[in-house]
Amino acid sequence: MTQPRIYSFPTAEITAQRFGDYLIEKARGREIFNCALSGGSTPKLLFDYLAQKYPEPYHWEHIHLYWGDERCVPPSHAESNYLMTKEALLDKVQIPAGNIHRVRGEDDPAKEAKRYADVLTQRLPEHNFAPVFDLVILGMGTDGHTASIFPHQMELLQSEEICAVATHPESGQQRVTLTGKVINHAKEVIFLVTGANKKEKIHEILHQTGNWESYPASHIAPEDGELVWFVDDAALGR
Ligand code: 6PG
């Protein structure tokens, strides 16, 4: 992997907007563009912008949306990553229903992890026995977790599985997550991280100082792909 590219902007809103423009441009002209979305609150800024700036069908007819992780809750639950995406984006742009591939958070986690892995195997190109995304969008928690790979489950970075069942360290909530193997097989991985509460971890990760090796986000390094950070100045401590 080459050195990560870092794009920083004055505010979280501008960061999300520039990322939205970058995403649409990357997908433009592609026959199929397979993209895994992150959850949490940061992507909502991105989704709000995409819905406002790019509602037309020609932006979306070739983009297939997946999730890098999902909470094991029904799609109507307030903590569902799918629900947040549906309300902020999917209900507001003209994307074909067949392009949306949600994780079924309402189902048995272990069975859903296997089912979703089969969906990815069937629908995505394969390289070295792993499905290859065109783009994986990731957030990062204040503990350095990414997707739903938390510091207490670092083994999910090296798992031979495509998807795994993870557990939130505080709430115990189960999640279905892509493993590090799939994330690091992507053609491009982009961290979208904003806010001063992330600056310590970002500094340690980018400078490989402190406890950087204990943070899952530090181990995201696409083998044959690009790693990019879209961050706001607050997340860089500016
Ligand atoms: C999730 C996410 C998770 C998220 C980080 C950052 O399902 O919660 O996939 O990895 O990206 O926790 O969340 P915020 O954007 O809310 O800080």
PDB file of C-alpha atoms and ligand atoms in Angstrom:
ATOM      1  CA  MET A   1       0.000   0.000   0.000  1.00  0.00           C
ATOM      2  CA  THR A   2       1.177   3.498  -0.813  1.00  0.00           C
ATOM      3  CA  GLN A   3       1.118   6.226   1.827  1.00  0.00           C
ATOM      4  CA  PRO A   4      -2.429   7.413   2.699  1.00  0.00           C
ATOM      5  CA  ARG A   5      -3.709  10.549   0.990  1.00  0.00           C
ATOM      6  CA  ILE A   6      -5.166  13.056   3.455  1.00  0.00           C
ATOM      7  CA  TYR A   7      -7.702  15.710   2.465  1.00  0.00           C
ATOM      8  CA  SER A   8      -8.670  18.199   5.199  1.00  0.00           C
ATOM      9  CA  PHE A   9     -11.314  20.899   5.148  1.00  0.00           C
ATOM     10  CA  PRO A  10     -12.377  23.677   7.573  1.00  0.00           C
ATOM     11  CA  THR A  11     -15.643  22.094   8.735  1.00  0.00           C
ATOM     12  CA  ALA A  12     -17.381  18.716   8.936  1.00  0.00           C
ATOM     13  CA  GLU A  13     -20.010  19.934   6.473  1.00  0.00           C
ATOM     14  CA  ILE A  14     -17.456  20.968   3.843  1.00  0.00           C
ATOM     15  CA  THR A  15     -15.547  17.706   4.366  1.00  0.00           C
ATOM     16  CA  ALA A  16     -18.715  15.696   3.747  1.00  0.00           C
ATOM     17  CA  GLN A  17     -19.612  17.789   0.708  1.00  0.00           C
ATOM     18  CA  ARG A  18     -16.199  17.425  -0.922  1.00  0.00           C
ATOM     19  CA  PHE A  19     -16.294  13.690  -0.190  1.00  0.00           C
ATOM     20  CA  GLY A  20     -19.732  13.500  -1.799  1.00  0.00           C
ATOM     21  CA  ASP A  21     -18.412  15.161  -4.958  1.00  0.00           C
ATOM     22  CA  TYR A  22     -15.415  12.800  -4.948  1.00  0.00           C
ATOM     23  CA  LEU A  23     -17.656   9.729  -4.579  1.00  0.00           C
ATOM     24  CA  ILE A  24     -19.997  10.706  -7.433  1.00  0.00           C
ATOM     25  CA  GLU A  25     -17.027  11.491  -9.672  1.00  0.00           C
ATOM     26  CA  LYS A  26     -15.400   8.121  -8.920  1.00  0.00           C
ATOM     27  CA  ALA A  27     -18.600   6.294  -9.861  1.00  0.00           C
ATOM     28  CA  ARG A  28     -19.265   8.344 -13.000  1.00  0.00           C
ATOM     29  CA  GLY A  29     -19.125   6.261 -16.154  1.00  0.00           C
ATOM     30  CA  ARG A  30     -18.627   2.972 -14.304  1.00  0.00           C
ATOM     31  CA  GLU A  31     -20.816   0.054 -15.411  1.00  0.00           C
ATOM     32  CA  ILE A  32     -21.146  -1.039 -11.772  1.00  0.00           C
ATOM     33  CA  PHE A  33     -19.652   0.741  -8.751  1.00  0.00           C
ATOM     34  CA  ASN A  34     -19.791  -1.365  -5.585  1.00  0.00           C
ATOM     35  CA  CYS A  35     -19.574   0.785  -2.471  1.00  0.00           C
ATOM     36  CA  ALA A  36     -19.763  -0.206   1.212  1.00  0.00           C
ATOM     37  CA  LEU A  37     -21.188   2.472   3.491  1.00  0.00           C
ATOM     38  CA  SER A  38     -20.206   3.157   7.066  1.00  0.00           C
ATOM     39  CA  GLY A  39     -22.631   3.734   9.898  1.00  0.00           C
ATOM     40  CA  GLY A  40     -22.639   6.113  12.838  1.00  0.00           C
ATOM     41  CA  SER A  41     -23.513   9.796  12.699  1.00  0.00           C
ATOM     42  CA  THR A  42     -20.803  11.294  10.472  1.00  0.00           C
ATOM     43  CA  PRO A  43     -22.083   9.803   7.198  1.00  0.00           C
ATOM     44  CA  LYS A  44     -25.422  11.566   7.671  1.00  0.00           C
ATOM     45  CA  LEU A  45     -23.781  14.837   6.601  1.00  0.00           C
ATOM     46  CA  LEU A  46     -22.584  13.046   3.470  1.00  0.00           C
ATOM     47  CA  PHE A  47     -25.986  11.514   2.758  1.00  0.00           C
ATOM     48  CA  ASP A  48     -27.805  14.831   3.265  1.00  0.00           C
ATOM     49  CA  TYR A  49     -25.484  16.473   0.732  1.00  0.00           C
ATOM     50  CA  LEU A  50     -25.738  13.662  -1.826  1.00  0.00           C
ATOM     51  CA  ALA A  51     -29.547  13.766  -1.595  1.00  0.00           C
ATOM     52  CA  GLN A  52     -29.604  17.509  -2.153  1.00  0.00           C
ATOM     53  CA  LYS A  53     -26.920  17.752  -4.878  1.00  0.00           C
ATOM     54  CA  TYR A  54     -27.283  14.445  -6.771  1.00  0.00           C
ATOM     55  CA  PRO A  55     -30.906  13.201  -6.711  1.00  0.00           C
ATOM     56  CA  GLU A  56     -31.146  12.322 -10.402  1.00  0.00           C
ATOM     57  CA  PRO A  57     -31.248   8.652 -11.462  1.00  0.00           C
ATOM     58  CA  TYR A  58     -28.243   8.897 -13.784  1.00  0.00           C
ATOM     59  CA  HIS A  59     -26.003   9.384 -10.741  1.00  0.00           C
ATOM     60  CA  TRP A  60     -27.281   6.232  -9.053  1.00  0.00           C
ATOM     61  CA  GLU A  61     -28.244   3.645 -11.664  1.00  0.00           C
ATOM     62  CA  HIS A  62     -24.776   2.048 -11.598  1.00  0.00           C
ATOM     63  CA  ILE A  63     -23.985   2.498  -7.895  1.00  0.00           C
ATOM     64  CA  HIS A  64     -24.640  -0.554  -5.695  1.00  0.00           C
ATOM     65  CA  LEU A  65     -24.725   0.179  -1.979  1.00  0.00           C
ATOM     66  CA  TYR A  66     -23.692  -2.270   0.727  1.00  0.00           C
ATOM     67  CA  TRP A  67     -22.902  -1.781   4.398  1.00  0.00           C
ATOM     68  CA  GLY A  68     -19.505  -2.223   6.048  1.00  0.00           C
ATOM     69  CA  ASP A  69     -21.319  -3.055   9.262  1.00  0.00           C
ATOM     70  CA  GLU A  70     -24.796  -3.110  10.686  1.00  0.00           C
ATOM     71  CA  ARG A  71     -26.245  -3.307  14.142  1.00  0.00           C
ATOM     72  CA  CYS A  72     -28.245  -6.499  14.805  1.00  0.00           C
ATOM     73  CA  VAL A  73     -31.529  -4.657  15.132  1.00  0.00           C
ATOM     74  CA  PRO A  74     -34.584  -4.441  12.857  1.00  0.00           C
ATOM     75  CA  PRO A  75     -34.410  -1.985   9.925  1.00  0.00           C
ATOM     76  CA  SER A  76     -36.996   0.162  11.700  1.00  0.00           C
ATOM     77  CA  HIS A  77     -34.856   0.485  14.847  1.00  0.00           C
ATOM     78  CA  ALA A  78     -33.384   3.906  15.683  1.00  0.00           C
ATOM     79  CA  GLU A  79     -29.863   2.417  15.780  1.00  0.00           C
ATOM     80  CA  SER A  80     -30.097   0.786  12.350  1.00  0.00           C
ATOM     81  CA  ASN A  81     -27.428   2.081   9.973  1.00  0.00           C
ATOM     82  CA  TYR A  82     -29.755   1.159   7.109  1.00  0.00           C
ATOM     83  CA  LEU A  83     -32.611   3.248   8.574  1.00  0.00           C
ATOM     84  CA  MET A  84     -30.383   6.308   8.888  1.00  0.00           C
ATOM     85  CA  THR A  85     -29.233   5.861   5.272  1.00  0.00           C
ATOM     86  CA  LYS A  86     -32.791   5.258   4.062  1.00  0.00           C
ATOM     87  CA  GLU A  87     -34.132   8.397   5.699  1.00  0.00           C
ATOM     88  CA  ALA A  88     -31.196  10.659   4.774  1.00  0.00           C
ATOM     89  CA  LEU A  89     -30.462   9.347   1.273  1.00  0.00           C
ATOM     90  CA  LEU A  90     -32.283   6.349  -0.175  1.00  0.00           C
ATOM     91  CA  ASP A  91     -35.767   7.881   0.126  1.00  0.00           C
ATOM     92  CA  LYS A  92     -34.540  11.079  -1.539  1.00  0.00           C
ATOM     93  CA  VAL A  93     -32.593   9.925  -4.594  1.00  0.00           C
ATOM     94  CA  GLN A  94     -33.692   7.824  -7.543  1.00  0.00           C
ATOM     95  CA  ILE A  95     -31.597   4.706  -6.885  1.00  0.00           C
ATOM     96  CA  PRO A  96     -33.027   1.381  -8.101  1.00  0.00           C
ATOM     97  CA  ALA A  97     -34.202  -0.819  -5.228  1.00  0.00           C
ATOM     98  CA  GLY A  98     -32.090  -3.633  -6.691  1.00  0.00           C
ATOM     99  CA  ASN A  99     -28.965  -1.562  -6.055  1.00  0.00           C
ATOM    100  CA  ILE A 100     -29.468  -1.552  -2.289  1.00  0.00           C
ATOM    101  CA  HIS A 101     -28.060  -4.546  -0.422  1.00  0.00           C
ATOM    102  CA  ARG A 102     -28.718  -4.151   3.265  1.00  0.00           C
ATOM    103  CA  VAL A 103     -27.571  -6.407   6.065  1.00  0.00           C
ATOM    104  CA  ARG A 104     -30.652  -8.029   7.596  1.00  0.00           C
ATOM    105  CA  GLY A 105     -30.117  -6.852  11.169  1.00  0.00           C
ATOM    106  CA  GLU A 106     -33.369  -8.468  12.238  1.00  0.00           C
ATOM    107  CA  ASP A 107     -32.096 -11.967  11.525  1.00  0.00           C
ATOM    108  CA  ASP A 108     -29.892 -14.339  13.521  1.00  0.00           C
ATOM    109  CA  PRO A 109     -26.435 -12.659  13.494  1.00  0.00           C
ATOM    110  CA  ALA A 110     -24.395 -15.747  12.663  1.00  0.00           C
ATOM    111  CA  LYS A 111     -26.761 -16.792   9.871  1.00  0.00           C
ATOM    112  CA  GLU A 112     -26.864 -13.224   8.494  1.00  0.00           C
ATOM    113  CA  ALA A 113     -23.068 -12.948   8.524  1.00  0.00           C
ATOM    114  CA  LYS A 114     -22.969 -16.080   6.367  1.00  0.00           C
ATOM    115  CA  ARG A 115     -25.789 -14.923   4.091  1.00  0.00           C
ATOM    116  CA  TYR A 116     -24.235 -11.487   3.568  1.00  0.00           C
ATOM    117  CA  ALA A 117     -20.852 -13.050   2.841  1.00  0.00           C
ATOM    118  CA  ASP A 118     -22.567 -15.167   0.169  1.00  0.00           C
ATOM    119  CA  VAL A 119     -24.207 -12.041  -1.310  1.00  0.00           C
ATOM    120  CA  LEU A 120     -20.805 -10.336  -1.554  1.00  0.00           C
ATOM    121  CA  THR A 121     -19.207 -13.449  -3.063  1.00  0.00           C
ATOM    122  CA  GLN A 122     -21.946 -13.699  -5.666  1.00  0.00           C
ATOM    123  CA  ARG A 123     -22.161 -10.019  -6.592  1.00  0.00           C
ATOM    124  CA  LEU A 124     -18.625  -8.624  -6.330  1.00  0.00           C
ATOM    125  CA  PRO A 125     -15.473  -9.420  -8.300  1.00  0.00           C
ATOM    126  CA  GLU A 126     -13.097 -11.734  -6.435  1.00  0.00           C
ATOM    127  CA  HIS A 127      -9.337 -11.547  -5.852  1.00  0.00           C
ATOM    128  CA  ASN A 128      -7.323 -13.902  -3.646  1.00  0.00           C
ATOM    129  CA  PHE A 129     -10.555 -15.533  -2.399  1.00  0.00           C
ATOM    130  CA  ALA A 130     -12.117 -12.285  -1.206  1.00  0.00           C
ATOM    131  CA  PRO A 131     -14.791 -10.009  -2.719  1.00  0.00           C
ATOM    132  CA  VAL A 132     -13.416  -6.688  -3.983  1.00  0.00           C
ATOM    133  CA  PHE A 133     -15.263  -3.447  -3.358  1.00  0.00           C
ATOM    134  CA  ASP A 134     -14.603  -0.426  -5.539  1.00  0.00           C
ATOM    135  CA  LEU A 135     -14.879   1.704  -2.417  1.00  0.00           C
ATOM    136  CA  VAL A 136     -15.251   1.052   1.309  1.00  0.00           C
ATOM    137  CA  ILE A 137     -16.255   4.090   3.350  1.00  0.00           C
ATOM    138  CA  LEU A 138     -15.223   3.894   7.008  1.00  0.00           C
ATOM    139  CA  GLY A 139     -15.762   5.946  10.112  1.00  0.00           C
ATOM    140  CA  MET A 140     -13.640   5.730  13.230  1.00  0.00           C
ATOM    141  CA  GLY A 141     -14.753   5.652  16.846  1.00  0.00           C
ATOM    142  CA  THR A 142     -13.005   7.521  19.664  1.00  0.00           C
ATOM    143  CA  ASP A 143     -11.527   4.159  20.690  1.00  0.00           C
ATOM    144  CA  GLY A 144     -10.016   3.657  17.245  1.00  0.00           C
ATOM    145  CA  HIS A 145     -12.579   1.074  16.101  1.00  0.00           C
ATOM    146  CA  THR A 146     -13.697   1.006  12.504  1.00  0.00           C
ATOM    147  CA  ALA A 147     -16.638  -0.714  10.906  1.00  0.00           C
ATOM    148  CA  SER A 148     -17.574  -2.892  13.879  1.00  0.00           C
ATOM    149  CA  ILE A 149     -14.060  -4.128  14.535  1.00  0.00           C
ATOM    150  CA  PHE A 150     -13.371  -3.010  18.117  1.00  0.00           C
ATOM    151  CA  PRO A 151     -10.065  -3.037  20.028  1.00  0.00           C
ATOM    152  CA  HIS A 152     -11.155  -6.069  22.084  1.00  0.00           C
ATOM    153  CA  GLN A 153     -11.722  -8.098  18.902  1.00  0.00           C
ATOM    154  CA  MET A 154      -8.576  -7.399  16.865  1.00  0.00           C
ATOM    155  CA  GLU A 155      -8.761 -10.970  15.535  1.00  0.00           C
ATOM    156  CA  LEU A 156     -11.506  -9.798  13.163  1.00  0.00           C
ATOM    157  CA  LEU A 157      -8.803  -7.944  11.251  1.00  0.00           C
ATOM    158  CA  GLN A 158      -7.124 -11.232  10.329  1.00  0.00           C
ATOM    159  CA  SER A 159     -10.191 -13.474  10.114  1.00  0.00           C
ATOM    160  CA  GLU A 160     -10.427 -15.690   7.034  1.00  0.00           C
ATOM    161  CA  GLU A 161     -14.185 -15.003   7.025  1.00  0.00           C
ATOM    162  CA  ILE A 162     -15.756 -12.353   4.775  1.00  0.00           C
ATOM    163  CA  CYS A 163     -18.234 -11.195   7.429  1.00  0.00           C
ATOM    164  CA  ALA A 164     -18.210 -11.757  11.168  1.00  0.00           C
ATOM    165  CA  VAL A 165     -20.416 -11.191  14.201  1.00  0.00           C
ATOM    166  CA  ALA A 166     -18.881  -8.520  16.455  1.00  0.00           C
ATOM    167  CA  THR A 167     -19.917  -7.252  19.885  1.00  0.00           C
ATOM    168  CA  HIS A 168     -19.938  -3.647  21.035  1.00  0.00           C
ATOM    169  CA  PRO A 169     -17.613  -3.438  24.073  1.00  0.00           C
ATOM    170  CA  GLU A 170     -19.929  -1.343  26.230  1.00  0.00           C
ATOM    171  CA  SER A 171     -23.462  -2.190  25.154  1.00  0.00           C
ATOM    172  CA  GLY A 172     -22.836  -5.810  24.188  1.00  0.00           C
ATOM    173  CA  GLN A 173     -24.880  -5.121  21.068  1.00  0.00           C
ATOM    174  CA  GLN A 174     -24.134  -7.612  18.307  1.00  0.00           C
ATOM    175  CA  ARG A 175     -23.111  -6.341  14.902  1.00  0.00           C
ATOM    176  CA  VAL A 176     -22.440  -7.924  11.508  1.00  0.00           C
ATOM    177  CA  THR A 177     -19.202  -6.488  10.124  1.00  0.00           C
ATOM    178  CA  LEU A 178     -16.895  -6.862   7.166  1.00  0.00           C
ATOM    179  CA  THR A 179     -13.611  -8.368   8.287  1.00  0.00           C
ATOM    180  CA  GLY A 180     -10.229  -6.738   7.802  1.00  0.00           C
ATOM    181  CA  LYS A 181      -9.558  -9.158   4.946  1.00  0.00           C
ATOM    182  CA  VAL A 182     -12.401  -7.767   2.843  1.00  0.00           C
ATOM    183  CA  ILE A 183     -11.775  -4.132   3.753  1.00  0.00           C
ATOM    184  CA  ASN A 184      -8.096  -4.474   2.824  1.00  0.00           C
ATOM    185  CA  HIS A 185      -9.010  -6.097  -0.488  1.00  0.00           C
ATOM    186  CA  ALA A 186     -10.888  -2.983  -1.641  1.00  0.00           C
ATOM    187  CA  LYS A 187      -9.649  -0.861  -4.533  1.00  0.00           C
ATOM    188  CA  GLU A 188     -10.055   2.184  -2.316  1.00  0.00           C
ATOM    189  CA  VAL A 189     -10.801   2.717   1.369  1.00  0.00           C
ATOM    190  CA  ILE A 190     -11.765   6.163   2.557  1.00  0.00           C
ATOM    191  CA  PHE A 191     -12.012   7.217   6.187  1.00  0.00           C
ATOM    192  CA  LEU A 192     -14.538  10.005   6.693  1.00  0.00           C
ATOM    193  CA  VAL A 193     -13.726  11.299  10.177  1.00  0.00           C
ATOM    194  CA  THR A 194     -14.599  14.649  11.734  1.00  0.00           C
ATOM    195  CA  GLY A 195     -14.579  16.274  15.153  1.00  0.00           C
ATOM    196  CA  ALA A 196     -12.033  17.213  17.799  1.00  0.00           C
ATOM    197  CA  ASN A 197     -12.924  14.089  19.787  1.00  0.00           C
ATOM    198  CA  LYS A 198     -11.105  11.995  17.158  1.00  0.00           C
ATOM    199  CA  LYS A 199      -7.904  14.082  16.952  1.00  0.00           C
ATOM    200  CA  GLU A 200      -5.797  12.120  19.440  1.00  0.00           C
ATOM    201  CA  LYS A 201      -6.436   8.787  17.754  1.00  0.00           C
ATOM    202  CA  ILE A 202      -5.950  10.208  14.262  1.00  0.00           C
ATOM    203  CA  HIS A 203      -2.625  11.732  15.292  1.00  0.00           C
ATOM    204  CA  GLU A 204      -1.423   8.428  16.797  1.00  0.00           C
ATOM    205  CA  ILE A 205      -2.578   6.460  13.754  1.00  0.00           C
ATOM    206  CA  LEU A 206      -1.135   8.772  11.098  1.00  0.00           C
ATOM    207  CA  HIS A 207       2.148   9.246  12.968  1.00  0.00           C
ATOM    208  CA  GLN A 208       2.311   5.639  14.296  1.00  0.00           C
ATOM    209  CA  THR A 209       2.890   6.862  17.823  1.00  0.00           C
ATOM    210  CA  GLY A 210       1.423   6.041  21.270  1.00  0.00           C
ATOM    211  CA  ASN A 211      -0.870   3.021  21.252  1.00  0.00           C
ATOM    212  CA  TRP A 212      -1.563   3.147  17.519  1.00  0.00           C
ATOM    213  CA  GLU A 213      -1.101  -0.592  17.057  1.00  0.00           C
ATOM    214  CA  SER A 214      -3.987  -1.309  19.451  1.00  0.00           C
ATOM    215  CA  TYR A 215      -6.486   0.567  17.287  1.00  0.00           C
ATOM    216  CA  PRO A 216      -8.254  -1.427  14.550  1.00  0.00           C
ATOM    217  CA  ALA A 217      -8.282   1.641  12.272  1.00  0.00           C
ATOM    218  CA  SER A 218      -4.463   1.523  12.249  1.00  0.00           C
ATOM    219  CA  HIS A 219      -4.571  -1.837  10.471  1.00  0.00           C
ATOM    220  CA  ILE A 220      -6.614  -0.716   7.492  1.00  0.00           C
ATOM    221  CA  ALA A 221      -4.084  -0.881   4.656  1.00  0.00           C
ATOM    222  CA  PRO A 222      -5.483  -1.924   1.265  1.00  0.00           C
ATOM    223  CA  GLU A 223      -3.086  -4.470  -0.227  1.00  0.00           C
ATOM    224  CA  ASP A 224      -3.504  -3.319  -3.824  1.00  0.00           C
ATOM    225  CA  GLY A 225      -5.632  -0.260  -3.228  1.00  0.00           C
ATOM    226  CA  GLU A 226      -5.621   3.309  -2.056  1.00  0.00           C
ATOM    227  CA  LEU A 227      -6.145   4.574   1.489  1.00  0.00           C
ATOM    228  CA  VAL A 228      -7.588   8.067   1.797  1.00  0.00           C
ATOM    229  CA  TRP A 229      -8.652  10.225   4.747  1.00  0.00           C
ATOM    230  CA  PHE A 230     -11.255  12.964   4.446  1.00  0.00           C
ATOM    231  CA  VAL A 231     -11.072  14.885   7.717  1.00  0.00           C
ATOM    232  CA  ASP A 232     -11.999  18.286   9.058  1.00  0.00           C
ATOM    233  CA  ASP A 233      -9.502  20.638  10.700  1.00  0.00           C
ATOM    234  CA  ALA A 234     -10.880  19.813  14.162  1.00  0.00           C
ATOM    235  CA  ALA A 235      -9.990  16.148  13.674  1.00  0.00           C
ATOM    236  CA  LEU A 236      -6.439  17.240  12.843  1.00  0.00           C
ATOM    237  CA  GLY A 237      -6.298  19.370  15.953  1.00  0.00           C
ATOM    238  CA  ARG A 238      -6.214  22.631  14.002  1.00  0.00           C
TER     239      ARG A 238
HETATM  240  C1  6PG B   1     -21.174   2.124  13.338  1.00  0.00           C
HETATM  241  C2  6PG B   1     -20.038   2.509  12.459  1.00  0.00           C
HETATM  242  C3  6PG B   1     -18.845   2.873  13.287  1.00  0.00           C
HETATM  243  C4  6PG B   1     -18.749   4.369  13.148  1.00  0.00           C
HETATM  244  C5  6PG B   1     -17.845   4.953  14.195  1.00  0.00           C
HETATM  245  C6  6PG B   1     -17.863   6.477  14.108  1.00  0.00           C
HETATM  246  O1  6PG B   1     -21.989   1.287  12.939  1.00  0.00           O
HETATM  247  O2  6PG B   1     -21.270   2.758  14.413  1.00  0.00           O
HETATM  248  O3  6PG B   1     -19.796   1.768  11.411  1.00  0.00           O
HETATM  249  O4  6PG B   1     -17.634   2.279  12.890  1.00  0.00           O
HETATM  250  O5  6PG B   1     -18.254   4.685  11.846  1.00  0.00           O
HETATM  251  O6  6PG B   1     -18.326   4.537  15.460  1.00  0.00           O
HETATM  252  O7  6PG B   1     -19.164   6.895  14.416  1.00  0.00           O
HETATM  253  P1  6PG B   1     -19.533   8.469  14.402  1.00  0.00           P
HETATM  254  O8  6PG B   1     -19.466   8.860  12.955  1.00  0.00           O
HETATM  255  O9  6PG B   1     -20.929   8.486  14.953  1.00  0.00           O
HETATM  256  O10 6PG B   1     -18.506   9.148  15.257  1.00  0.00           O
END
